[in-house]
Coordinates of C-alpha atoms in Angstrom, one line a residue:
X1235 CA 27.2 -26.2 -21.4
X1236 CA 23.8 -27.6 -22.7
X1237 CA 22.3 -26.2 -19.6
X1238 CA 22.8 -22.8 -21.4
X1239 CA 19.7 -22.7 -23.4
X1240 CA 17.5 -24.4 -20.8
X1241 CA 18.6 -21.2 -18.1
X1242 CA 17.7 -19.1 -20.6
X1243 CA 14.1 -20.2 -20.8
X1244 CA 13.6 -20.7 -17.8
X1245 CA 14.7 -17.4 -17.0
X1246 CA 12.3 -15.7 -20.0
X1247 CA 8.9 -17.7 -18.3
X1248 CA 10.3 -16.6 -14.5
X1249 CA 12.2 -13.5 -15.0
X1250 CA 11.9 -13.0 -11.1
X1251 CA 13.4 -16.6 -10.9
X1252 CA 16.9 -16.6 -9.1
X1253 CA 18.9 -19.3 -10.6
X1254 CA 22.5 -20.2 -8.9
X1255 CA 24.3 -22.3 -11.6
X1256 CA 27.0 -24.6 -9.8
X1257 CA 30.1 -25.9 -11.7
X1258 CA 33.1 -28.1 -10.4
X1259 CA 35.7 -27.2 -12.9
X1260 CA 37.4 -24.0 -13.9
X1261 CA 36.7 -24.1 -17.5
X1262 CA 32.9 -24.8 -16.4
X1263 CA 32.8 -21.3 -14.1
X1264 CA 34.3 -19.3 -17.4
X1265 CA 31.6 -20.5 -19.6
X1266 CA 29.2 -20.0 -16.9
X1267 CA 30.2 -16.4 -16.3
X1268 CA 31.1 -15.3 -19.5
X1269 CA 27.8 -16.8 -21.1
X1270 CA 25.1 -16.5 -18.5
X1271 CA 25.9 -14.2 -15.7
X1272 CA 23.7 -11.8 -16.6
X1273 CA 20.6 -14.4 -15.7
X1274 CA 22.4 -16.5 -13.5
X1275 CA 24.6 -16.8 -10.7
X1276 CA 27.6 -18.4 -11.1
X1277 CA 29.3 -20.9 -7.6
X1278 CA 31.3 -23.7 -7.7
X1279 CA 29.9 -26.5 -6.2
X1280 CA 31.4 -27.8 -2.8
X1281 CA 33.0 -31.2 -4.3
X1282 CA 30.5 -33.0 -2.2
X1283 CA 31.5 -32.7 1.2
X1284 CA 28.3 -32.4 3.8
X1285 CA 29.6 -29.4 5.5
X1286 CA 30.3 -27.3 2.4
X1287 CA 27.3 -28.3 1.0
X1288 CA 24.8 -27.3 4.2
X1289 CA 26.4 -23.9 4.4
X1290 CA 25.7 -23.6 0.4
X1291 CA 22.2 -24.6 0.3
X1292 CA 21.7 -22.6 3.7
X1293 CA 22.8 -19.4 1.7
X1294 CA 21.4 -20.4 -1.8
X1295 CA 17.9 -21.9 -0.1
X1296 CA 17.4 -23.7 -3.3
X1297 CA 13.6 -24.7 -4.3
X1298 CA 14.6 -27.2 -6.8
X1299 CA 18.0 -28.6 -7.7
X1300 CA 18.8 -29.7 -11.3
X1301 CA 22.0 -32.4 -12.0
X1302 CA 23.0 -32.5 -15.4
X1303 CA 23.6 -36.3 -17.2
X1304 CA 23.4 -38.4 -14.4
X1305 CA 25.8 -37.0 -12.3
X1306 CA 25.2 -38.9 -9.3
X1307 CA 26.5 -36.8 -6.4
X1308 CA 25.8 -38.9 -2.8
X1309 CA 26.5 -36.4 0.0
X1310 CA 24.8 -33.8 -2.5
X1311 CA 21.3 -35.3 -2.6
X1312 CA 21.5 -36.5 0.5
X1313 CA 21.8 -33.2 2.2
X1314 CA 19.2 -31.8 -0.1
X1315 CA 16.7 -34.7 0.3
X1316 CA 17.1 -33.8 4.2
X1317 CA 16.7 -30.3 3.2
X1318 CA 13.0 -31.1 1.4
X1319 CA 14.6 -29.8 -1.9
X1320 CA 13.3 -31.9 -4.9
X1321 CA 16.1 -33.3 -7.2
X1322 CA 15.5 -33.9 -10.9
X1323 CA 18.4 -35.4 -13.5
X1324 CA 18.1 -33.5 -16.8
X1325 CA 19.7 -35.3 -20.0
X1326 CA 20.5 -38.2 -18.1
X1327 CA 23.0 -40.7 -19.3
X1328 CA 24.8 -44.0 -18.1
X1329 CA 27.7 -44.9 -19.9
X1330 CA 28.7 -48.8 -20.2
X1331 CA 31.7 -48.2 -17.9
X1332 CA 29.2 -46.0 -15.5
X1333 CA 26.8 -48.8 -15.3
X1334 CA 29.3 -51.3 -14.4
X1335 CA 31.2 -49.6 -11.8
X1336 CA 27.8 -48.2 -10.1
X1337 CA 26.3 -51.8 -10.2
X1338 CA 29.5 -53.0 -8.2
X1339 CA 28.4 -50.5 -5.5
X1340 CA 24.3 -51.3 -6.0
X1341 CA 23.7 -51.3 -2.3
X1342 CA 25.0 -48.1 -2.1
X1343 CA 23.7 -46.4 -5.5
X1344 CA 20.3 -47.9 -5.0
X1345 CA 20.1 -45.6 -2.1
X1346 CA 21.2 -42.4 -3.8
X1347 CA 18.8 -43.2 -6.8
X1348 CA 16.0 -43.1 -4.7
X1349 CA 16.7 -39.6 -3.3
X1350 CA 16.2 -38.1 -6.8
X1351 CA 12.4 -37.1 -7.8
X1352 CA 13.0 -37.4 -11.3
X1353 CA 14.8 -38.7 -13.8
X1354 CA 14.5 -37.4 -17.5
X1355 CA 17.0 -40.0 -19.5
X1356 CA 18.5 -39.4 -22.8
X1357 CA 17.2 -42.8 -24.4
X1358 CA 15.7 -46.0 -23.3
X1359 CA 18.8 -47.6 -22.9
X1360 CA 19.8 -45.0 -20.0
X1361 CA 16.4 -45.3 -18.4
X1362 CA 16.6 -48.6 -17.8
X1363 CA 20.3 -48.6 -16.7
X1364 CA 18.9 -46.3 -14.2
X1365 CA 15.9 -48.2 -13.3
X1366 CA 18.0 -51.1 -13.0
X1367 CA 20.1 -49.4 -9.8
X1368 CA 16.5 -48.8 -8.2
X1369 CA 15.3 -46.2 -9.3
X1370 CA 11.4 -45.8 -9.4
X1371 CA 9.8 -46.5 -12.9
X1372 CA 7.9 -44.0 -12.2
X1373 CA 10.2 -41.2 -11.9
X1374 CA 11.9 -42.0 -15.0
X1375 CA 11.0 -40.6 -18.5
X1376 CA 12.8 -40.7 -21.6
X1377 CA 13.3 -36.7 -22.8
X1378 CA 15.7 -36.7 -25.4
X1379 CA 19.4 -35.1 -25.7
X1380 CA 19.8 -31.7 -24.5
X1381 CA 22.6 -31.4 -27.1
X1382 CA 21.5 -33.0 -30.0
X1383 CA 17.7 -31.8 -29.9
X1384 CA 18.4 -28.1 -29.1
X1385 CA 16.9 -26.1 -32.4
X1386 CA 20.4 -24.8 -34.0
X1387 CA 20.7 -20.8 -34.6
X1388 CA 19.0 -19.2 -37.7
X1389 CA 22.3 -16.8 -37.4
X1390 CA 24.3 -18.8 -40.0
X1391 CA 27.3 -17.1 -41.3
X1392 CA 27.4 -15.5 -44.6
X1393 CA 31.2 -17.6 -45.8
X1394 CA 29.5 -20.7 -44.7
X1395 CA 28.2 -21.1 -48.1
X1396 CA 31.7 -21.2 -49.2
X1397 CA 32.6 -24.1 -47.7
X1398 CA 33.3 -27.1 -50.4
X1399 CA 34.9 -30.6 -49.3
X1400 CA 35.1 -32.3 -45.6
X1401 CA 35.2 -30.2 -43.1
X1402 CA 36.6 -30.6 -39.7
X1403 CA 34.4 -29.3 -36.3
X1404 CA 35.9 -29.2 -33.1
X1405 CA 33.0 -29.0 -31.0
X1406 CA 32.3 -27.6 -27.8
X1407 CA 34.9 -25.7 -27.6
X1408 CA 36.0 -22.1 -26.1
X1409 CA 37.7 -19.7 -26.7
X1410 CA 42.1 -20.4 -26.8
X1411 CA 41.0 -24.3 -26.7
X1412 CA 41.3 -24.7 -30.6
X1413 CA 45.4 -22.9 -30.2

C-alpha cells in the first residue's frame, strides 16, 4: 500500500483530520487494519454501486477523495462530483492494455475523467495518455511514483551486511504470503 506514507504524513500535519481509507479486497483491508488503523478508519468501498456509495458518502462526509493509481470508478466519481467533493488521482498510471481498453469506450471515459479535479501522474507517458482520454491538461501534473520515490527506512537490519551473492526480493508481501 503505497498510500501509507502519505496517510501518515497527512495525519502528522493535520492531527485532527479524520482519514477514511477504502479498499476493495480482503488483502487491502487486512493491510490497512494492521498498518494504519491507529490513524485511519478502513472501510470497504462498495463496488462502484451508486446506492451503496451514496449511503457511505452520506455517513463519511468526505471533504476530498483521493484515488490511487488511476482507479477510474465511474459511479464513484459521478456520485462524488454531484456531492461537490473534489477528486484527486495520485500515483496515476495507465498501462498499455488499460489505455487500449479505455480508448474503445472513449465516449464514456471522456466524461469520467472530466469529473476528476487533479491527476498526479507517475510519468510523462501517463500524463499524455490521460490527456488523450479527455482530461484537461491544466488538471494534470507529473509527480513521480510513490512506490519508488519514497525515502527508504534508516532502520536497516544488521544481518543485511552479511548478504553475499544474488538476492531474491519478494517485494510488497505480507505475513504468510511467502509460505
